Amino acid sequence: MHIHDKVVSTILRNRISSVEVADAQAKTGVQAELHPINAGHYAVGKVHYVYTHSESNWPLHKQIEEAQEGSILYVDALDCGDRAVLGDIVAKYLFVYKRIEALVINGHVRDAHRLRKENYPIWIKGVTPLGCFNRDVELTPQIESMVSQRQTLLDGSIFVCDDSGCTMIEKNKINDDTLRKLEFIELQEDIWYFCTDTLKWSTYETICLKKYLDQKDVLPEKLVARLREFDL
């Protein structure tokens, strides 16, 4: 299995959250200001990057013709202010006909009532009734340079999206080292909950002092065995 698929599979199998993925990356990768428009969704996958710009959604309509099935489609709204870059009809096209996994928009949407009614897995910056203009716009050198940088960073990365927000694993971090860190974070969470729920330890004893490292005999053998895999 390719390392990209192994990382995605590990996250999905253990339902590793955006919080845990950020922790595994030393508190990095969080996409600021993005939040779900609908609660309860969980999406993990490879990012397909598209963009729109200059207060127009014309470029977006063109690019989403090539939206990849099963992808997390990332819409980069550049120089669009607080205007919505899409609404219900585009969302329906993407989820029903292009069959994307999730939609992440670095900007605003409209038709919030419809997007909520359909319960689409969408992460956004905000909602507004004010839409972009549907007009062909010139790609300026400044926007082109920004797109190149953003596409290099985002396209092909892994996103983990849930009620807390979105966390990215950059392409250069999709490797065995990150996989091991994710597995450790998941183990650590299991141990912490055992210590607080079953042993009734305080969070200070558990998280700060990590008393379980000096008192491994209080842990189930299964957790101790997994700890040994990390030389702890």
PDB file of N, CA and C in Angstrom, residues 108-186:
ATOM      1  N   HIS A 108     -16.423  32.324   1.812  1.00  0.00           N
ATOM      2  CA  HIS A 108     -17.822  32.315   2.232  1.00  0.00           C
ATOM      3  C   HIS A 108     -18.720  31.575   1.240  1.00  0.00           C
ATOM      4  N   VAL A 109     -19.884  31.146   1.743  1.00  0.00           N
ATOM      5  CA  VAL A 109     -20.907  30.522   0.902  1.00  0.00           C
ATOM      6  C   VAL A 109     -22.238  31.240   1.124  1.00  0.00           C
ATOM      7  N   ARG A 110     -23.197  30.984   0.234  1.00  0.00           N
ATOM      8  CA  ARG A 110     -24.560  31.476   0.433  1.00  0.00           C
ATOM      9  C   ARG A 110     -25.530  30.292   0.327  1.00  0.00           C
ATOM     10  N   ASP A 111     -26.820  30.579   0.359  1.00  0.00           N
ATOM     11  CA  ASP A 111     -27.833  29.507   0.389  1.00  0.00           C
ATOM     12  C   ASP A 111     -27.635  28.603   1.601  1.00  0.00           C
ATOM     13  N   ALA A 112     -27.304  29.214   2.721  1.00  0.00           N
ATOM     14  CA  ALA A 112     -27.003  28.426   3.924  1.00  0.00           C
ATOM     15  C   ALA A 112     -28.157  27.509   4.312  1.00  0.00           C
ATOM     16  N   HIS A 113     -29.378  27.968   4.116  1.00  0.00           N
ATOM     17  CA  HIS A 113     -30.539  27.152   4.496  1.00  0.00           C
ATOM     18  C   HIS A 113     -30.588  25.855   3.699  1.00  0.00           C
ATOM     19  N   ARG A 114     -30.231  25.916   2.409  1.00  0.00           N
ATOM     20  CA  ARG A 114     -30.233  24.721   1.567  1.00  0.00           C
ATOM     21  C   ARG A 114     -29.045  23.813   1.905  1.00  0.00           C
ATOM     22  N   LEU A 115     -27.894  24.409   2.126  1.00  0.00           N
ATOM     23  CA  LEU A 115     -26.700  23.617   2.443  1.00  0.00           C
ATOM     24  C   LEU A 115     -26.888  22.873   3.764  1.00  0.00           C
ATOM     25  N   ARG A 116     -27.601  23.505   4.685  1.00  0.00           N
ATOM     26  CA  ARG A 116     -27.874  22.843   5.966  1.00  0.00           C
ATOM     27  C   ARG A 116     -28.956  21.779   5.811  1.00  0.00           C
ATOM     28  N   LYS A 117     -29.965  22.067   5.020  1.00  0.00           N
ATOM     29  CA  LYS A 117     -31.031  21.090   4.809  1.00  0.00           C
ATOM     30  C   LYS A 117     -30.492  19.817   4.170  1.00  0.00           C
ATOM     31  N   GLU A 118     -29.597  19.963   3.208  1.00  0.00           N
ATOM     32  CA  GLU A 118     -29.019  18.804   2.528  1.00  0.00           C
ATOM     33  C   GLU A 118     -27.933  18.130   3.362  1.00  0.00           C
ATOM     34  N   ASN A 119     -27.497  18.812   4.423  1.00  0.00           N
ATOM     35  CA  ASN A 119     -26.509  18.256   5.360  1.00  0.00           C
ATOM     36  C   ASN A 119     -25.202  17.874   4.664  1.00  0.00           C
ATOM     37  N   TYR A 120     -24.742  18.748   3.778  1.00  0.00           N
ATOM     38  CA  TYR A 120     -23.489  18.488   3.073  1.00  0.00           C
ATOM     39  C   TYR A 120     -22.295  18.640   4.018  1.00  0.00           C
ATOM     40  N   PRO A 121     -21.243  17.813   3.835  1.00  0.00           N
ATOM     41  CA  PRO A 121     -20.009  17.980   4.607  1.00  0.00           C
ATOM     42  C   PRO A 121     -19.169  19.113   4.013  1.00  0.00           C
ATOM     43  N   ILE A 122     -19.390  20.315   4.517  1.00  0.00           N
ATOM     44  CA  ILE A 122     -18.727  21.514   4.001  1.00  0.00           C
ATOM     45  C   ILE A 122     -18.098  22.281   5.156  1.00  0.00           C
ATOM     46  N   TRP A 123     -16.872  22.742   4.941  1.00  0.00           N
ATOM     47  CA  TRP A 123     -16.173  23.581   5.912  1.00  0.00           C
ATOM     48  C   TRP A 123     -15.912  24.942   5.273  1.00  0.00           C
ATOM     49  N   ILE A 124     -16.180  26.010   6.000  1.00  0.00           N
ATOM     50  CA  ILE A 124     -16.196  27.352   5.428  1.00  0.00           C
ATOM     51  C   ILE A 124     -15.630  28.370   6.417  1.00  0.00           C
ATOM     52  N   LYS A 125     -15.476  29.614   5.931  1.00  0.00           N
ATOM     53  CA  LYS A 125     -15.147  30.731   6.820  1.00  0.00           C
ATOM     54  C   LYS A 125     -16.403  31.435   7.311  1.00  0.00           C
ATOM     55  N   GLY A 126     -17.438  31.474   6.476  1.00  0.00           N
ATOM     56  CA  GLY A 126     -18.655  32.153   6.882  1.00  0.00           C
ATOM     57  C   GLY A 126     -19.741  32.060   5.829  1.00  0.00           C
ATOM     58  N   VAL A 127     -20.896  32.627   6.150  1.00  0.00           N
ATOM     59  CA  VAL A 127     -22.023  32.657   5.216  1.00  0.00           C
ATOM     60  C   VAL A 127     -22.434  34.103   4.969  1.00  0.00           C
ATOM     61  N   THR A 128     -23.005  34.340   3.795  1.00  0.00           N
ATOM     62  CA  THR A 128     -23.454  35.674   3.419  1.00  0.00           C
ATOM     63  C   THR A 128     -24.436  35.548   2.258  1.00  0.00           C
ATOM     64  N   PRO A 129     -25.375  36.485   2.132  1.00  0.00           N
ATOM     65  CA  PRO A 129     -26.239  36.479   0.946  1.00  0.00           C
ATOM     66  C   PRO A 129     -25.572  37.110  -0.273  1.00  0.00           C
ATOM     67  N   LEU A 130     -24.420  37.747  -0.061  1.00  0.00           N
ATOM     68  CA  LEU A 130     -23.741  38.483  -1.134  1.00  0.00           C
ATOM     69  C   LEU A 130     -22.834  37.561  -1.939  1.00  0.00           C
ATOM     70  N   GLY A 131     -23.163  37.351  -3.197  1.00  0.00           N
ATOM     71  CA  GLY A 131     -22.392  36.441  -4.030  1.00  0.00           C
ATOM     72  C   GLY A 131     -21.334  37.120  -4.875  1.00  0.00           C
ATOM     73  N   CYS A 132     -20.460  36.316  -5.451  1.00  0.00           N
ATOM     74  CA  CYS A 132     -19.483  36.807  -6.420  1.00  0.00           C
ATOM     75  C   CYS A 132     -20.183  37.106  -7.750  1.00  0.00           C
ATOM     76  N   PHE A 133     -19.488  37.825  -8.618  1.00  0.00           N
ATOM     77  CA  PHE A 133     -19.991  38.091  -9.961  1.00  0.00           C
ATOM     78  C   PHE A 133     -19.648  36.921 -10.875  1.00  0.00           C
ATOM     79  N   ASN A 134     -20.514  36.636 -11.820  1.00  0.00           N
ATOM     80  CA  ASN A 134     -20.259  35.579 -12.794  1.00  0.00           C
ATOM     81  C   ASN A 134     -19.726  36.215 -14.076  1.00  0.00           C
ATOM     82  N   ARG A 135     -18.446  36.518 -14.050  1.00  0.00           N
ATOM     83  CA  ARG A 135     -17.818  37.183 -15.189  1.00  0.00           C
ATOM     84  C   ARG A 135     -16.408  36.646 -15.373  1.00  0.00           C
ATOM     85  N   ASP A 136     -15.989  36.564 -16.618  1.00  0.00           N
ATOM     86  CA  ASP A 136     -14.630  36.113 -16.921  1.00  0.00           C
ATOM     87  C   ASP A 136     -13.649  37.185 -16.466  1.00  0.00           C
ATOM     88  N   VAL A 137     -12.624  36.781 -15.745  1.00  0.00           N
ATOM     89  CA  VAL A 137     -11.662  37.743 -15.208  1.00  0.00           C
ATOM     90  C   VAL A 137     -10.246  37.326 -15.586  1.00  0.00           C
ATOM     91  N   GLU A 138      -9.403  38.324 -15.731  1.00  0.00           N
ATOM     92  CA  GLU A 138      -8.013  38.077 -16.118  1.00  0.00           C
ATOM     93  C   GLU A 138      -7.210  37.601 -14.913  1.00  0.00           C
ATOM     94  N   LEU A 139      -6.381  36.609 -15.143  1.00  0.00           N
ATOM     95  CA  LEU A 139      -5.496  36.111 -14.096  1.00  0.00           C
ATOM     96  C   LEU A 139      -4.252  36.990 -14.063  1.00  0.00           C
ATOM     97  N   THR A 140      -4.155  37.850 -13.081  1.00  0.00           N
ATOM     98  CA  THR A 140      -3.032  38.776 -12.980  1.00  0.00           C
ATOM     99  C   THR A 140      -1.774  38.036 -12.522  1.00  0.00           C
ATOM    100  N   PRO A 141      -0.591  38.598 -12.798  1.00  0.00           N
ATOM    101  CA  PRO A 141       0.653  37.965 -12.336  1.00  0.00           C
ATOM    102  C   PRO A 141       0.668  37.745 -10.822  1.00  0.00           C
ATOM    103  N   GLN A 142       0.093  38.680 -10.077  1.00  0.00           N
ATOM    104  CA  GLN A 142       0.066  38.554  -8.621  1.00  0.00           C
ATOM    105  C   GLN A 142      -0.786  37.365  -8.185  1.00  0.00           C
ATOM    106  N   ILE A 143      -1.981  37.248  -8.759  1.00  0.00           N
ATOM    107  CA  ILE A 143      -2.858  36.121  -8.427  1.00  0.00           C
ATOM    108  C   ILE A 143      -2.242  34.813  -8.906  1.00  0.00           C
ATOM    109  N   GLU A 144      -1.654  34.821 -10.090  1.00  0.00           N
ATOM    110  CA  GLU A 144      -1.033  33.614 -10.640  1.00  0.00           C
ATOM    111  C   GLU A 144       0.076  33.105  -9.731  1.00  0.00           C
ATOM    112  N   SER A 145       0.884  34.030  -9.209  1.00  0.00           N
ATOM    113  CA  SER A 145       1.961  33.653  -8.295  1.00  0.00           C
ATOM    114  C   SER A 145       1.398  33.068  -7.002  1.00  0.00           C
ATOM    115  N   MET A 146       0.333  33.685  -6.498  1.00  0.00           N
ATOM    116  CA  MET A 146      -0.310  33.197  -5.280  1.00  0.00           C
ATOM    117  C   MET A 146      -0.893  31.804  -5.491  1.00  0.00           C
ATOM    118  N   VAL A 147      -1.535  31.598  -6.636  1.00  0.00           N
ATOM    119  CA  VAL A 147      -2.121  30.294  -6.954  1.00  0.00           C
ATOM    120  C   VAL A 147      -1.040  29.223  -7.022  1.00  0.00           C
ATOM    121  N   SER A 148       0.075  29.555  -7.661  1.00  0.00           N
ATOM    122  CA  SER A 148       1.170  28.593  -7.796  1.00  0.00           C
ATOM    123  C   SER A 148       1.674  28.144  -6.428  1.00  0.00           C
ATOM    124  N   GLN A 149       1.861  29.098  -5.528  1.00  0.00           N
ATOM    125  CA  GLN A 149       2.346  28.774  -4.188  1.00  0.00           C
ATOM    126  C   GLN A 149       1.323  27.951  -3.406  1.00  0.00           C
ATOM    127  N   ARG A 150       0.074  28.370  -3.478  1.00  0.00           N
ATOM    128  CA  ARG A 150      -0.978  27.697  -2.725  1.00  0.00           C
ATOM    129  C   ARG A 150      -1.248  26.293  -3.268  1.00  0.00           C
ATOM    130  N   GLN A 151      -1.223  26.158  -4.580  1.00  0.00           N
ATOM    131  CA  GLN A 151      -1.460  24.849  -5.187  1.00  0.00           C
ATOM    132  C   GLN A 151      -0.345  23.876  -4.831  1.00  0.00           C
ATOM    133  N   THR A 152       0.887  24.368  -4.846  1.00  0.00           N
ATOM    134  CA  THR A 152       2.026  23.528  -4.474  1.00  0.00           C
ATOM    135  C   THR A 152       1.881  23.020  -3.043  1.00  0.00           C
ATOM    136  N   LEU A 153       1.395  23.885  -2.166  1.00  0.00           N
ATOM    137  CA  LEU A 153       1.231  23.514  -0.762  1.00  0.00           C
ATOM    138  C   LEU A 153       0.057  22.566  -0.539  1.00  0.00           C
ATOM    139  N   LEU A 154      -1.084  22.872  -1.159  1.00  0.00           N
ATOM    140  CA  LEU A 154      -2.333  22.198  -0.807  1.00  0.00           C
ATOM    141  C   LEU A 154      -2.677  20.984  -1.658  1.00  0.00           C
ATOM    142  N   ASP A 155      -2.462  21.053  -2.953  1.00  0.00           N
ATOM    143  CA  ASP A 155      -2.894  19.976  -3.838  1.00  0.00           C
ATOM    144  C   ASP A 155      -2.134  18.684  -3.529  1.00  0.00           C
ATOM    145  N   GLY A 156      -2.861  17.619  -3.253  1.00  0.00           N
ATOM    146  CA  GLY A 156      -2.235  16.338  -2.933  1.00  0.00           C
ATOM    147  C   GLY A 156      -1.942  16.136  -1.462  1.00  0.00           C
ATOM    148  N   SER A 157      -2.196  17.159  -0.652  1.00  0.00           N
ATOM    149  CA  SER A 157      -2.037  16.996   0.795  1.00  0.00           C
ATOM    150  C   SER A 157      -3.204  16.166   1.340  1.00  0.00           C
ATOM    151  N   ILE A 158      -3.148  15.860   2.627  1.00  0.00           N
ATOM    152  CA  ILE A 158      -4.245  15.148   3.288  1.00  0.00           C
ATOM    153  C   ILE A 158      -4.936  16.109   4.244  1.00  0.00           C
ATOM    154  N   PHE A 159      -6.265  16.144   4.185  1.00  0.00           N
ATOM    155  CA  PHE A 159      -7.049  16.945   5.121  1.00  0.00           C
ATOM    156  C   PHE A 159      -7.858  16.015   6.024  1.00  0.00           C
ATOM    157  N   VAL A 160      -7.922  16.385   7.292  1.00  0.00           N
ATOM    158  CA  VAL A 160      -8.801  15.723   8.254  1.00  0.00           C
ATOM    159  C   VAL A 160      -9.772  16.787   8.754  1.00  0.00           C
ATOM    160  N   CYS A 161     -11.051  16.571   8.505  1.00  0.00           N
ATOM    161  CA  CYS A 161     -12.072  17.580   8.799  1.00  0.00           C
ATOM    162  C   CYS A 161     -13.143  17.001   9.723  1.00  0.00           C
ATOM    163  N   ASP A 162     -13.475  17.743  10.768  1.00  0.00           N
ATOM    164  CA  ASP A 162     -14.530  17.309  11.690  1.00  0.00           C
ATOM    165  C   ASP A 162     -15.137  18.522  12.377  1.00  0.00           C
ATOM    166  N   ASP A 163     -15.807  18.309  13.495  1.00  0.00           N
ATOM    167  CA  ASP A 163     -16.485  19.415  14.170  1.00  0.00           C
ATOM    168  C   ASP A 163     -15.525  20.473  14.707  1.00  0.00           C
ATOM    169  N   SER A 164     -14.268  20.118  14.926  1.00  0.00           N
ATOM    170  CA  SER A 164     -13.297  21.084  15.435  1.00  0.00           C
ATOM    171  C   SER A 164     -12.709  21.967  14.340  1.00  0.00           C
ATOM    172  N   GLY A 165     -12.786  21.512  13.088  1.00  0.00           N
ATOM    173  CA  GLY A 165     -12.210  22.264  11.982  1.00  0.00           C
ATOM    174  C   GLY A 165     -11.454  21.367  11.025  1.00  0.00           C
ATOM    175  N   CYS A 166     -10.400  21.911  10.423  1.00  0.00           N
ATOM    176  CA  CYS A 166      -9.628  21.173   9.415  1.00  0.00           C
ATOM    177  C   CYS A 166      -8.137  21.218   9.742  1.00  0.00           C
ATOM    178  N   THR A 167      -7.485  20.073   9.641  1.00  0.00           N
ATOM    179  CA  THR A 167      -6.039  19.986   9.824  1.00  0.00           C
ATOM    180  C   THR A 167      -5.425  19.323   8.604  1.00  0.00           C
ATOM    181  N   MET A 168      -4.337  19.920   8.117  1.00  0.00           N
ATOM    182  CA  MET A 168      -3.660  19.427   6.922  1.00  0.00           C
ATOM    183  C   MET A 168      -2.377  18.686   7.278  1.00  0.00           C
ATOM    184  N   ILE A 169      -2.120  17.603   6.548  1.00  0.00           N
ATOM    185  CA  ILE A 169      -0.803  16.963   6.557  1.00  0.00           C
ATOM    186  C   ILE A 169      -0.169  17.294   5.212  1.00  0.00           C
ATOM    187  N   GLU A 170       0.873  18.098   5.230  1.00  0.00           N
ATOM    188  CA  GLU A 170       1.523  18.514   3.991  1.00  0.00           C
ATOM    189  C   GLU A 170       2.141  17.314   3.275  1.00  0.00           C
ATOM    190  N   LYS A 171       2.311  17.456   1.978  1.00  0.00           N
ATOM    191  CA  LYS A 171       2.818  16.330   1.167  1.00  0.00           C
ATOM    192  C   LYS A 171       4.162  15.826   1.673  1.00  0.00           C
ATOM    193  N   ASN A 172       5.041  16.756   2.087  1.00  0.00           N
ATOM    194  CA  ASN A 172       6.366  16.324   2.536  1.00  0.00           C
ATOM    195  C   ASN A 172       6.344  15.679   3.919  1.00  0.00           C
ATOM    196  N   LYS A 173       5.169  15.666   4.550  1.00  0.00           N
ATOM    197  CA  LYS A 173       5.026  15.011   5.849  1.00  0.00           C
ATOM    198  C   LYS A 173       4.225  13.713   5.762  1.00  0.00           C
ATOM    199  N   ILE A 174       3.825  13.357   4.557  1.00  0.00           N
ATOM    200  CA  ILE A 174       3.099  12.095   4.380  1.00  0.00           C
ATOM    201  C   ILE A 174       4.143  10.987   4.267  1.00  0.00           C
ATOM    202  N   ASN A 175       4.586  10.487   5.418  1.00  0.00           N
ATOM    203  CA  ASN A 175       5.677   9.517   5.458  1.00  0.00           C
ATOM    204  C   ASN A 175       5.521   8.606   6.677  1.00  0.00           C
ATOM    205  N   ASP A 176       6.454   7.680   6.813  1.00  0.00           N
ATOM    206  CA  ASP A 176       6.390   6.709   7.912  1.00  0.00           C
ATOM    207  C   ASP A 176       6.535   7.375   9.274  1.00  0.00           C
ATOM    208  N   ASP A 177       7.298   8.467   9.338  1.00  0.00           N
ATOM    209  CA  ASP A 177       7.479   9.166  10.605  1.00  0.00           C
ATOM    210  C   ASP A 177       6.151   9.745  11.101  1.00  0.00           C
ATOM    211  N   THR A 178       5.405  10.378  10.203  1.00  0.00           N
ATOM    212  CA  THR A 178       4.095  10.916  10.579  1.00  0.00           C
ATOM    213  C   THR A 178       3.132   9.792  10.939  1.00  0.00           C
ATOM    214  N   LEU A 179       3.195   8.694  10.197  1.00  0.00           N
ATOM    215  CA  LEU A 179       2.340   7.544  10.497  1.00  0.00           C
ATOM    216  C   LEU A 179       2.590   7.042  11.915  1.00  0.00           C
ATOM    217  N   ARG A 180       3.850   6.964  12.292  1.00  0.00           N
ATOM    218  CA  ARG A 180       4.199   6.503  13.641  1.00  0.00           C
ATOM    219  C   ARG A 180       3.719   7.504  14.701  1.00  0.00           C
ATOM    220  N   LYS A 181       3.834   8.785  14.401  1.00  0.00           N
ATOM    221  CA  LYS A 181       3.364   9.806  15.348  1.00  0.00           C
ATOM    222  C   LYS A 181       1.848   9.732  15.532  1.00  0.00           C
ATOM    223  N   LEU A 182       1.136   9.478  14.454  1.00  0.00           N
ATOM    224  CA  LEU A 182      -0.319   9.335  14.543  1.00  0.00           C
ATOM    225  C   LEU A 182      -0.693   8.126  15.397  1.00  0.00           C
ATOM    226  N   GLU A 183       0.025   7.026  15.204  1.00  0.00           N
ATOM    227  CA  GLU A 183      -0.241   5.822  15.985  1.00  0.00           C
ATOM    228  C   GLU A 183       0.053   6.055  17.466  1.00  0.00           C
ATOM    229  N   PHE A 184       1.114   6.837  17.737  1.00  0.00           N
ATOM    230  CA  PHE A 184       1.446   7.136  19.133  1.00  0.00           C
ATOM    231  C   PHE A 184       0.396   8.033  19.779  1.00  0.00           C
ATOM    232  N   ILE A 185      -0.043   9.052  19.059  1.00  0.00           N
ATOM    233  CA  ILE A 185      -1.066   9.954  19.597  1.00  0.00           C
ATOM    234  C   ILE A 185      -2.335   9.185  19.938  1.00  0.00           C
ATOM    235  N   GLU A 186      -2.699   8.243  19.082  1.00  0.00           N
ATOM    236  CA  GLU A 186      -3.895   7.441  19.328  1.00  0.00           C
ATOM    237  C   GLU A 186      -3.718   6.573  20.576  1.00  0.00           C
TER     238      GLU A 186
END
